[in-house]
PDB file of C-alpha atoms and ligand atoms in Angstrom:
ATOM      1  CA  MET U 861     -30.530 -11.668  -3.493  1.00  0.00           C
ATOM      2  CA  LYS U 862     -28.064 -14.545  -3.289  1.00  0.00           C
ATOM      3  CA  ILE U 863     -28.326 -17.331  -0.712  1.00  0.00           C
ATOM      4  CA  ILE U 864     -25.035 -18.944   0.296  1.00  0.00           C
ATOM      5  CA  THR U 865     -24.956 -21.985   2.582  1.00  0.00           C
ATOM      6  CA  ASP U 866     -21.336 -23.103   2.195  1.00  0.00           C
ATOM      7  CA  ILE U 867     -18.605 -21.544   4.358  1.00  0.00           C
ATOM      8  CA  LYS U 868     -15.884 -21.697   1.684  1.00  0.00           C
ATOM      9  CA  ALA U 869     -18.249 -20.185  -0.917  1.00  0.00           C
ATOM     10  CA  MET U 870     -19.092 -17.326   1.481  1.00  0.00           C
ATOM     11  CA  GLN U 871     -15.407 -16.647   2.160  1.00  0.00           C
ATOM     12  CA  LYS U 872     -14.656 -16.653  -1.579  1.00  0.00           C
ATOM     13  CA  LYS U 873     -17.517 -14.226  -2.259  1.00  0.00           C
ATOM     14  CA  ALA U 874     -16.315 -11.935   0.555  1.00  0.00           C
ATOM     15  CA  ASP U 875     -12.770 -11.975  -0.916  1.00  0.00           C
ATOM     16  CA  GLU U 876     -14.141 -11.106  -4.365  1.00  0.00           C
ATOM     17  CA  LEU U 877     -16.191  -8.217  -2.964  1.00  0.00           C
ATOM     18  CA  ARG U 878     -13.181  -6.886  -1.067  1.00  0.00           C
ATOM     19  CA  ALA U 879     -10.947  -7.257  -4.142  1.00  0.00           C
ATOM     20  CA  ILE U 880     -13.210  -4.924  -6.157  1.00  0.00           C
ATOM     21  CA  GLY U 881     -13.272  -2.399  -3.297  1.00  0.00           C
ATOM     22  CA  LYS U 882     -16.748  -3.102  -1.955  1.00  0.00           C
ATOM     23  CA  LYS U 883     -17.428  -2.245   1.691  1.00  0.00           C
ATOM     24  CA  ILE U 884     -19.192  -5.178   3.357  1.00  0.00           C
ATOM     25  CA  GLY U 885     -21.891  -4.559   5.962  1.00  0.00           C
ATOM     26  CA  PHE U 886     -22.895  -7.547   8.089  1.00  0.00           C
ATOM     27  CA  VAL U 887     -26.083  -8.229  10.061  1.00  0.00           C
ATOM     28  CA  PRO U 888     -25.838 -11.435  12.131  1.00  0.00           C
ATOM     29  CA  THR U 889     -29.245 -12.867  13.111  1.00  0.00           C
ATOM     30  CA  MET U 890     -30.937 -16.053  14.228  1.00  0.00           C
ATOM     31  CA  GLY U 891     -33.765 -15.411  11.768  1.00  0.00           C
ATOM     32  CA  PHE U 892     -37.514 -15.056  12.308  1.00  0.00           C
ATOM     33  CA  LEU U 893     -37.015 -11.478  11.231  1.00  0.00           C
ATOM     34  CA  HIS U 894     -38.981  -8.524  12.532  1.00  0.00           C
ATOM     35  CA  GLU U 895     -38.787  -4.773  12.053  1.00  0.00           C
ATOM     36  CA  GLY U 896     -35.798  -4.594  14.435  1.00  0.00           C
ATOM     37  CA  HIS U 897     -33.726  -6.832  12.139  1.00  0.00           C
ATOM     38  CA  LEU U 898     -34.883  -4.965   9.031  1.00  0.00           C
ATOM     39  CA  ASN U 899     -33.685  -1.762  10.642  1.00  0.00           C
ATOM     40  CA  LEU U 900     -30.244  -3.376  11.092  1.00  0.00           C
ATOM     41  CA  ILE U 901     -30.185  -4.020   7.325  1.00  0.00           C
ATOM     42  CA  ARG U 902     -31.023  -0.331   6.727  1.00  0.00           C
ATOM     43  CA  GLU U 903     -28.183   0.736   9.025  1.00  0.00           C
ATOM     44  CA  ALA U 904     -25.749  -1.565   7.181  1.00  0.00           C
ATOM     45  CA  LYS U 905     -26.921  -0.273   3.785  1.00  0.00           C
ATOM     46  CA  LYS U 906     -26.375   3.355   4.867  1.00  0.00           C
ATOM     47  CA  ARG U 907     -22.710   2.602   5.542  1.00  0.00           C
ATOM     48  CA  CYS U 908     -21.729  -0.111   3.046  1.00  0.00           C
ATOM     49  CA  ASP U 909     -21.909  -1.231  -0.594  1.00  0.00           C
ATOM     50  CA  THR U 910     -22.930  -4.839   0.031  1.00  0.00           C
ATOM     51  CA  THR U 911     -25.130  -6.087   2.868  1.00  0.00           C
ATOM     52  CA  ILE U 912     -24.830  -9.667   4.083  1.00  0.00           C
ATOM     53  CA  MET U 913     -27.208 -11.111   6.661  1.00  0.00           C
ATOM     54  CA  SER U 914     -26.523 -14.414   8.397  1.00  0.00           C
ATOM     55  CA  ILE U 915     -29.425 -16.566   9.521  1.00  0.00           C
ATOM     56  CA  TYR U 916     -28.257 -19.254  11.909  1.00  0.00           C
ATOM     57  CA  VAL U 917     -29.778 -20.415  15.208  1.00  0.00           C
ATOM     58  CA  ASN U 918     -26.583 -20.936  17.173  1.00  0.00           C
ATOM     59  CA  PRO U 919     -26.876 -23.922  19.546  1.00  0.00           C
ATOM     60  CA  THR U 920     -23.886 -22.996  21.727  1.00  0.00           C
ATOM     61  CA  GLN U 921     -25.584 -19.863  23.079  1.00  0.00           C
ATOM     62  CA  PHE U 922     -28.595 -21.799  24.425  1.00  0.00           C
ATOM     63  CA  GLY U 923     -28.526 -23.496  27.827  1.00  0.00           C
ATOM     64  CA  PRO U 924     -29.714 -27.126  28.164  1.00  0.00           C
ATOM     65  CA  ASP U 925     -33.176 -26.040  29.451  1.00  0.00           C
ATOM     66  CA  GLU U 926     -33.638 -23.193  27.006  1.00  0.00           C
ATOM     67  CA  ASP U 927     -35.707 -22.812  23.835  1.00  0.00           C
ATOM     68  CA  LEU U 928     -33.254 -23.985  21.117  1.00  0.00           C
ATOM     69  CA  ASP U 929     -35.706 -26.527  19.680  1.00  0.00           C
ATOM     70  CA  ASP U 930     -38.728 -24.217  19.923  1.00  0.00           C
ATOM     71  CA  TYR U 931     -36.938 -21.116  18.647  1.00  0.00           C
ATOM     72  CA  PRO U 932     -39.179 -19.779  15.848  1.00  0.00           C
ATOM     73  CA  ARG U 933     -37.894 -20.369  12.318  1.00  0.00           C
ATOM     74  CA  ASP U 934     -39.288 -19.361   8.893  1.00  0.00           C
ATOM     75  CA  PHE U 935     -36.461 -19.197   6.383  1.00  0.00           C
ATOM     76  CA  ASP U 936     -38.581 -18.451   3.294  1.00  0.00           C
ATOM     77  CA  ARG U 937     -40.365 -15.553   4.976  1.00  0.00           C
ATOM     78  CA  ASP U 938     -37.003 -14.239   6.271  1.00  0.00           C
ATOM     79  CA  CYS U 939     -35.567 -14.318   2.738  1.00  0.00           C
ATOM     80  CA  SER U 940     -38.447 -12.400   1.231  1.00  0.00           C
ATOM     81  CA  LEU U 941     -38.363  -9.746   3.999  1.00  0.00           C
ATOM     82  CA  ALA U 942     -34.574  -9.349   3.725  1.00  0.00           C
ATOM     83  CA  GLU U 943     -34.727  -9.117  -0.065  1.00  0.00           C
ATOM     84  CA  LYS U 944     -37.450  -6.434   0.076  1.00  0.00           C
ATOM     85  CA  GLU U 945     -35.212  -4.447   2.409  1.00  0.00           C
ATOM     86  CA  GLY U 946     -32.349  -4.610  -0.099  1.00  0.00           C
ATOM     87  CA  CYS U 947     -30.144  -7.243   1.541  1.00  0.00           C
ATOM     88  CA  ASP U 948     -27.688  -8.601  -1.062  1.00  0.00           C
ATOM     89  CA  ILE U 949     -26.643 -11.963   0.390  1.00  0.00           C
ATOM     90  CA  ILE U 950     -28.073 -14.324   3.006  1.00  0.00           C
ATOM     91  CA  PHE U 951     -25.520 -16.632   4.607  1.00  0.00           C
ATOM     92  CA  HIS U 952     -27.358 -19.668   5.985  1.00  0.00           C
ATOM     93  CA  PRO U 953     -24.987 -22.420   7.116  1.00  0.00           C
ATOM     94  CA  ASP U 954     -25.913 -25.635   8.918  1.00  0.00           C
ATOM     95  CA  SER U 955     -24.525 -26.800  12.249  1.00  0.00           C
ATOM     96  CA  LYS U 956     -22.505 -29.656  10.690  1.00  0.00           C
ATOM     97  CA  GLN U 957     -20.336 -27.035   9.007  1.00  0.00           C
ATOM     98  CA  ILE U 958     -20.201 -24.557  11.869  1.00  0.00           C
ATOM     99  CA  TYR U 959     -19.501 -27.078  14.637  1.00  0.00           C
ATOM    100  CA  PRO U 960     -18.067 -30.195  12.955  1.00  0.00           C
ATOM    101  CA  ASP U 961     -17.331 -33.314  15.020  1.00  0.00           C
ATOM    102  CA  ASN U 962     -14.581 -32.788  17.585  1.00  0.00           C
ATOM    103  CA  TYR U 963     -15.073 -29.001  17.585  1.00  0.00           C
ATOM    104  CA  LEU U 964     -12.904 -27.661  20.453  1.00  0.00           C
ATOM    105  CA  THR U 965     -12.378 -23.916  20.097  1.00  0.00           C
ATOM    106  CA  TYR U 966     -14.278 -21.114  21.871  1.00  0.00           C
ATOM    107  CA  VAL U 967     -13.872 -17.357  22.312  1.00  0.00           C
ATOM    108  CA  GLU U 968     -14.611 -15.934  25.731  1.00  0.00           C
ATOM    109  CA  VAL U 969     -14.813 -12.378  27.088  1.00  0.00           C
ATOM    110  CA  GLU U 970     -14.313 -12.335  30.868  1.00  0.00           C
ATOM    111  CA  ASP U 971     -16.058 -10.419  33.697  1.00  0.00           C
ATOM    112  CA  ILE U 972     -18.707  -8.459  31.779  1.00  0.00           C
ATOM    113  CA  THR U 973     -20.217 -11.765  30.618  1.00  0.00           C
ATOM    114  CA  SER U 974     -20.897 -13.032  34.146  1.00  0.00           C
ATOM    115  CA  VAL U 975     -23.336 -10.265  35.148  1.00  0.00           C
ATOM    116  CA  LEU U 976     -26.921  -9.458  34.033  1.00  0.00           C
ATOM    117  CA  CYS U 977     -27.948 -12.077  31.429  1.00  0.00           C
ATOM    118  CA  GLY U 978     -24.615 -13.857  31.890  1.00  0.00           C
ATOM    119  CA  ALA U 979     -25.440 -14.596  35.546  1.00  0.00           C
ATOM    120  CA  SER U 980     -28.650 -16.441  34.703  1.00  0.00           C
ATOM    121  CA  ARG U 981     -27.510 -17.883  31.363  1.00  0.00           C
ATOM    122  CA  PRO U 982     -24.055 -19.362  32.080  1.00  0.00           C
ATOM    123  CA  GLY U 983     -22.148 -20.020  28.860  1.00  0.00           C
ATOM    124  CA  HIS U 984     -24.526 -17.886  26.777  1.00  0.00           C
ATOM    125  CA  PHE U 985     -22.025 -15.177  25.895  1.00  0.00           C
ATOM    126  CA  LYS U 986     -19.257 -17.717  25.247  1.00  0.00           C
ATOM    127  CA  GLY U 987     -21.570 -19.151  22.588  1.00  0.00           C
ATOM    128  CA  VAL U 988     -22.323 -15.681  21.210  1.00  0.00           C
ATOM    129  CA  THR U 989     -18.701 -14.515  21.030  1.00  0.00           C
ATOM    130  CA  THR U 990     -17.636 -17.812  19.472  1.00  0.00           C
ATOM    131  CA  ILE U 991     -20.249 -17.747  16.706  1.00  0.00           C
ATOM    132  CA  VAL U 992     -19.798 -14.028  16.051  1.00  0.00           C
ATOM    133  CA  THR U 993     -16.021 -14.490  15.705  1.00  0.00           C
ATOM    134  CA  LYS U 994     -16.573 -17.405  13.330  1.00  0.00           C
ATOM    135  CA  LEU U 995     -19.102 -15.394  11.300  1.00  0.00           C
ATOM    136  CA  PHE U 996     -16.697 -12.425  11.161  1.00  0.00           C
ATOM    137  CA  ASN U 997     -14.022 -14.773   9.757  1.00  0.00           C
ATOM    138  CA  ILE U 998     -16.445 -16.162   7.176  1.00  0.00           C
ATOM    139  CA  VAL U 999     -18.249 -12.977   6.052  1.00  0.00           C
ATOM    140  CA  LYS U1000     -15.159 -10.711   6.419  1.00  0.00           C
ATOM    141  CA  PRO U1001     -17.191  -7.535   7.035  1.00  0.00           C
ATOM    142  CA  HIS U1002     -15.932  -3.960   7.357  1.00  0.00           C
ATOM    143  CA  VAL U1003     -18.981  -3.047   9.475  1.00  0.00           C
ATOM    144  CA  ALA U1004     -21.228  -5.239  11.642  1.00  0.00           C
ATOM    145  CA  VAL U1005     -24.577  -4.040  13.000  1.00  0.00           C
ATOM    146  CA  PHE U1006     -26.123  -5.227  16.276  1.00  0.00           C
ATOM    147  CA  GLY U1007     -29.289  -4.147  18.101  1.00  0.00           C
ATOM    148  CA  GLN U1008     -29.371  -2.152  21.342  1.00  0.00           C
ATOM    149  CA  LYS U1009     -32.181  -4.471  22.495  1.00  0.00           C
ATOM    150  CA  ASP U1010     -29.385  -6.937  23.410  1.00  0.00           C
ATOM    151  CA  ALA U1011     -27.445  -4.178  25.171  1.00  0.00           C
ATOM    152  CA  GLN U1012     -25.066  -6.504  27.007  1.00  0.00           C
ATOM    153  CA  GLN U1013     -24.369  -8.492  23.834  1.00  0.00           C
ATOM    154  CA  ALA U1014     -23.460  -5.254  22.009  1.00  0.00           C
ATOM    155  CA  ILE U1015     -21.063  -4.220  24.809  1.00  0.00           C
ATOM    156  CA  VAL U1016     -19.475  -7.696  24.891  1.00  0.00           C
ATOM    157  CA  ILE U1017     -19.001  -7.742  21.097  1.00  0.00           C
ATOM    158  CA  LYS U1018     -17.449  -4.265  21.150  1.00  0.00           C
ATOM    159  CA  LYS U1019     -15.054  -5.364  23.891  1.00  0.00           C
ATOM    160  CA  MET U1020     -14.134  -8.566  22.035  1.00  0.00           C
ATOM    161  CA  THR U1021     -13.542  -6.601  18.824  1.00  0.00           C
ATOM    162  CA  ARG U1022     -11.234  -4.156  20.631  1.00  0.00           C
ATOM    163  CA  ASP U1023      -9.407  -6.814  22.662  1.00  0.00           C
ATOM    164  CA  LEU U1024      -8.771  -9.062  19.650  1.00  0.00           C
ATOM    165  CA  ASN U1025      -7.930  -6.109  17.348  1.00  0.00           C
ATOM    166  CA  LEU U1026     -10.585  -7.154  14.860  1.00  0.00           C
ATOM    167  CA  ASP U1027     -10.663  -4.596  12.045  1.00  0.00           C
ATOM    168  CA  ILE U1028     -14.457  -4.224  12.053  1.00  0.00           C
ATOM    169  CA  ASP U1029     -16.626  -1.228  12.987  1.00  0.00           C
ATOM    170  CA  ILE U1030     -19.367  -2.284  15.385  1.00  0.00           C
ATOM    171  CA  VAL U1031     -22.553  -0.250  14.963  1.00  0.00           C
ATOM    172  CA  VAL U1032     -25.374  -0.461  17.507  1.00  0.00           C
ATOM    173  CA  ALA U1033     -28.863   0.401  16.232  1.00  0.00           C
ATOM    174  CA  PRO U1034     -31.664   1.653  18.518  1.00  0.00           C
ATOM    175  CA  ILE U1035     -34.387  -0.616  19.920  1.00  0.00           C
ATOM    176  CA  VAL U1036     -37.426  -0.908  17.663  1.00  0.00           C
ATOM    177  CA  ARG U1037     -40.722  -1.033  19.572  1.00  0.00           C
ATOM    178  CA  GLU U1038     -44.311  -1.873  18.762  1.00  0.00           C
ATOM    179  CA  LYS U1039     -46.716   1.121  18.837  1.00  0.00           C
ATOM    180  CA  ASP U1040     -47.655   0.206  22.425  1.00  0.00           C
ATOM    181  CA  GLY U1041     -44.003   0.156  23.542  1.00  0.00           C
ATOM    182  CA  LEU U1042     -43.215  -3.572  23.618  1.00  0.00           C
ATOM    183  CA  ALA U1043     -39.685  -4.103  22.280  1.00  0.00           C
ATOM    184  CA  LYS U1044     -39.729  -6.186  19.077  1.00  0.00           C
ATOM    185  CA  SER U1045     -38.390  -9.688  19.635  1.00  0.00           C
ATOM    186  CA  SER U1046     -38.667 -13.012  17.844  1.00  0.00           C
ATOM    187  CA  ARG U1047     -39.692 -14.472  21.215  1.00  0.00           C
ATOM    188  CA  ASN U1048     -42.807 -12.203  21.425  1.00  0.00           C
ATOM    189  CA  THR U1049     -44.540 -14.873  19.316  1.00  0.00           C
ATOM    190  CA  TYR U1050     -44.531 -17.140  22.405  1.00  0.00           C
ATOM    191  CA  LEU U1051     -46.782 -14.690  24.335  1.00  0.00           C
ATOM    192  CA  SER U1052     -50.530 -15.305  24.671  1.00  0.00           C
ATOM    193  CA  GLY U1053     -52.816 -12.264  24.250  1.00  0.00           C
ATOM    194  CA  ASP U1054     -53.028 -11.762  28.003  1.00  0.00           C
ATOM    195  CA  GLU U1055     -49.277 -12.227  28.521  1.00  0.00           C
ATOM    196  CA  ARG U1056     -48.587  -9.698  25.788  1.00  0.00           C
ATOM    197  CA  GLU U1057     -50.771  -7.158  27.654  1.00  0.00           C
ATOM    198  CA  GLN U1058     -48.835  -7.877  30.848  1.00  0.00           C
ATOM    199  CA  ALA U1059     -45.520  -7.455  28.998  1.00  0.00           C
ATOM    200  CA  LEU U1060     -46.349  -3.774  28.364  1.00  0.00           C
ATOM    201  CA  VAL U1061     -45.258  -3.144  31.951  1.00  0.00           C
ATOM    202  CA  LEU U1062     -41.634  -3.644  30.858  1.00  0.00           C
ATOM    203  CA  ASN U1063     -41.398  -0.499  28.749  1.00  0.00           C
ATOM    204  CA  GLN U1064     -43.652   1.346  31.218  1.00  0.00           C
ATOM    205  CA  SER U1065     -41.248   0.590  34.072  1.00  0.00           C
ATOM    206  CA  LEU U1066     -38.251   1.818  32.045  1.00  0.00           C
ATOM    207  CA  LYS U1067     -40.097   5.044  31.254  1.00  0.00           C
ATOM    208  CA  MET U1068     -41.025   5.435  34.924  1.00  0.00           C
ATOM    209  CA  ALA U1069     -37.368   4.987  35.981  1.00  0.00           C
ATOM    210  CA  GLU U1070     -36.182   7.430  33.335  1.00  0.00           C
ATOM    211  CA  LYS U1071     -38.708  10.014  34.548  1.00  0.00           C
ATOM    212  CA  GLU U1072     -37.564   9.529  38.147  1.00  0.00           C
ATOM    213  CA  ILE U1073     -33.912  10.056  37.178  1.00  0.00           C
ATOM    214  CA  LYS U1074     -34.793  13.130  35.148  1.00  0.00           C
ATOM    215  CA  SER U1075     -36.638  14.504  38.204  1.00  0.00           C
ATOM    216  CA  GLY U1076     -33.530  14.069  40.351  1.00  0.00           C
ATOM    217  CA  GLU U1077     -33.617  10.529  41.793  1.00  0.00           C
ATOM    218  CA  ARG U1078     -30.031   9.269  42.054  1.00  0.00           C
ATOM    219  CA  ASN U1079     -30.378   6.199  44.275  1.00  0.00           C
ATOM    220  CA  ALA U1080     -30.077   3.090  42.097  1.00  0.00           C
ATOM    221  CA  GLU U1081     -31.428   0.692  44.777  1.00  0.00           C
ATOM    222  CA  LYS U1082     -34.585   2.803  45.180  1.00  0.00           C
ATOM    223  CA  LEU U1083     -35.105   2.867  41.438  1.00  0.00           C
ATOM    224  CA  LYS U1084     -34.577  -0.887  41.102  1.00  0.00           C
ATOM    225  CA  SER U1085     -37.165  -1.485  43.867  1.00  0.00           C
ATOM    226  CA  ALA U1086     -39.657   0.786  42.111  1.00  0.00           C
ATOM    227  CA  ILE U1087     -39.153  -1.160  38.866  1.00  0.00           C
ATOM    228  CA  VAL U1088     -39.537  -4.510  40.651  1.00  0.00           C
ATOM    229  CA  ASP U1089     -42.726  -3.274  42.390  1.00  0.00           C
ATOM    230  CA  LEU U1090     -44.303  -2.142  39.159  1.00  0.00           C
ATOM    231  CA  ILE U1091     -43.407  -5.267  37.175  1.00  0.00           C
ATOM    232  CA  THR U1092     -44.460  -7.754  39.845  1.00  0.00           C
ATOM    233  CA  ARG U1093     -47.958  -6.257  39.929  1.00  0.00           C
ATOM    234  CA  GLN U1094     -48.506  -8.351  36.800  1.00  0.00           C
ATOM    235  CA  PRO U1095     -49.702 -11.808  37.839  1.00  0.00           C
ATOM    236  CA  ASP U1096     -47.468 -13.807  35.460  1.00  0.00           C
ATOM    237  CA  ALA U1097     -44.313 -11.706  35.709  1.00  0.00           C
ATOM    238  CA  VAL U1098     -41.288 -13.265  37.408  1.00  0.00           C
ATOM    239  CA  ILE U1099     -38.151 -11.152  37.556  1.00  0.00           C
ATOM    240  CA  ASP U1100     -34.841 -12.708  36.593  1.00  0.00           C
ATOM    241  CA  TYR U1101     -32.816  -9.537  37.260  1.00  0.00           C
ATOM    242  CA  VAL U1102     -33.142  -5.760  37.314  1.00  0.00           C
ATOM    243  CA  GLU U1103     -29.822  -3.902  37.163  1.00  0.00           C
ATOM    244  CA  ILE U1104     -28.621  -0.321  36.897  1.00  0.00           C
ATOM    245  CA  VAL U1105     -25.039  -0.240  35.636  1.00  0.00           C
ATOM    246  CA  GLU U1106     -22.562   2.038  33.887  1.00  0.00           C
ATOM    247  CA  ALA U1107     -23.676   2.233  30.273  1.00  0.00           C
ATOM    248  CA  ASP U1108     -20.334   1.351  28.671  1.00  0.00           C
ATOM    249  CA  THR U1109     -18.666  -0.970  31.211  1.00  0.00           C
ATOM    250  CA  LEU U1110     -21.640  -2.660  32.967  1.00  0.00           C
ATOM    251  CA  ALA U1111     -19.988  -1.791  36.312  1.00  0.00           C
ATOM    252  CA  PRO U1112     -22.548  -1.620  39.165  1.00  0.00           C
ATOM    253  CA  VAL U1113     -23.852   1.823  40.139  1.00  0.00           C
ATOM    254  CA  THR U1114     -25.159   2.841  43.559  1.00  0.00           C
ATOM    255  CA  ILE U1115     -25.437   6.598  43.103  1.00  0.00           C
ATOM    256  CA  ILE U1116     -26.215   7.748  39.590  1.00  0.00           C
ATOM    257  CA  THR U1117     -23.771  10.436  38.484  1.00  0.00           C
ATOM    258  CA  ASN U1118     -23.302   9.521  34.854  1.00  0.00           C
ATOM    259  CA  GLU U1119     -25.020   7.824  31.929  1.00  0.00           C
ATOM    260  CA  VAL U1120     -26.536   4.524  33.112  1.00  0.00           C
ATOM    261  CA  LEU U1121     -27.996   1.431  31.513  1.00  0.00           C
ATOM    262  CA  ILE U1122     -31.151   0.146  33.166  1.00  0.00           C
ATOM    263  CA  ALA U1123     -31.598  -3.437  32.038  1.00  0.00           C
ATOM    264  CA  PHE U1124     -33.711  -6.384  33.038  1.00  0.00           C
ATOM    265  CA  ALA U1125     -34.879  -9.851  32.134  1.00  0.00           C
ATOM    266  CA  VAL U1126     -38.392 -10.879  33.127  1.00  0.00           C
ATOM    267  CA  LYS U1127     -40.308 -14.065  32.519  1.00  0.00           C
ATOM    268  CA  ILE U1128     -43.904 -13.507  31.498  1.00  0.00           C
ATOM    269  CA  GLY U1129     -45.383 -16.976  31.665  1.00  0.00           C
ATOM    270  CA  ARG U1130     -42.763 -19.173  29.992  1.00  0.00           C
ATOM    271  CA  THR U1131     -41.314 -16.370  27.882  1.00  0.00           C
ATOM    272  CA  ARG U1132     -38.114 -14.680  29.015  1.00  0.00           C
ATOM    273  CA  LEU U1133     -38.038 -11.095  27.746  1.00  0.00           C
ATOM    274  CA  ILE U1134     -35.257  -8.534  28.026  1.00  0.00           C
ATOM    275  CA  ASP U1135     -35.469  -4.779  27.703  1.00  0.00           C
ATOM    276  CA  ASN U1136     -33.349  -1.751  28.577  1.00  0.00           C
ATOM    277  CA  ILE U1137     -32.907   1.981  28.395  1.00  0.00           C
ATOM    278  CA  VAL U1138     -29.849   4.235  28.535  1.00  0.00           C
ATOM    279  CA  VAL U1139     -30.454   7.330  30.648  1.00  0.00           C
ATOM    280  CA  GLN U1140     -28.223  10.377  30.573  1.00  0.00           C
ATOM    281  CA  VAL U1141     -28.189  12.513  33.767  1.00  0.00           C
TER     282      VAL U1141
HETATM  283  O1  PAF E 747     -28.487 -11.418  18.532  1.00  0.00           O
HETATM  284  C1  PAF E 747     -28.596 -12.527  17.965  1.00  0.00           C
HETATM  285  O2  PAF E 747     -29.538 -12.790  17.222  1.00  0.00           O
HETATM  286  C2  PAF E 747     -27.524 -13.583  18.201  1.00  0.00           C
HETATM  287  O3  PAF E 747     -27.068 -13.558  19.510  1.00  0.00           O
HETATM  288  C3  PAF E 747     -26.355 -13.487  17.210  1.00  0.00           C
HETATM  289  C4  PAF E 747     -25.577 -12.200  17.358  1.00  0.00           C
HETATM  290  C5  PAF E 747     -26.871 -13.607  15.783  1.00  0.00           C
HETATM  291  C6  PAF E 747     -25.374 -14.638  17.442  1.00  0.00           C
HETATM  292  O4  PAF E 747     -25.982 -15.880  17.270  1.00  0.00           O
END
């Protein structure tokens, strides 16, 4: 597995791969890899000849009071996990190259970035769409794979790709969970043993809501209240938001008549966790 840190070198390599007809699959990450990321590599490998993973903790998607400095990092471990999974190239740039002095250009998707996580993390998606666009221009992929765990991010990236006519297939891979249902996340490492136990309520509440919908409940407000009730029984759980929205547009839903996305962000102690489920009626 090759490690490339220089932007020009990555672009040259991508051009060479394209020139010999290789299909490039791209997995953008912020590192500290877990099974969810490794599954994204597998999805890229199924569809492409060469798999490139980026590892870059992008400062512009973190708010001033967020965990940029604490965000877990272990580059050597990431490399050995990615290599074992058959990743061909790791692209690992530094911030001096990505955001040089006097950097002035951003990419922004409107509307769908100001709800759910966008409402409580202003500027977050502007940072995501900017870095993803830059990475697309550097890695030049045919296919890029994102995780359903960040459901809103996946919808925003798909919209950006369509709106800007980017010639890239966006693939969204299912959420990978621990055996007890907790969605895999690099931020799970922040949880104490007790907080991790409490965090199990997140998947339980999604399952409960799904069961209610399958048994005929159609009132989104009632379902949201039931989710809030269940989650807030945990002593250290503080809800950021619970939303039920149209699965492809994030438009609010009052009466469920179609496929919906149930999504939330909850702080357990100091750790903000997100989770979601798509339910078909
Ligand atoms: O999902 C992530 O890890 C990040 O938001 C991404 C897409 C790598 C952009 O920094």
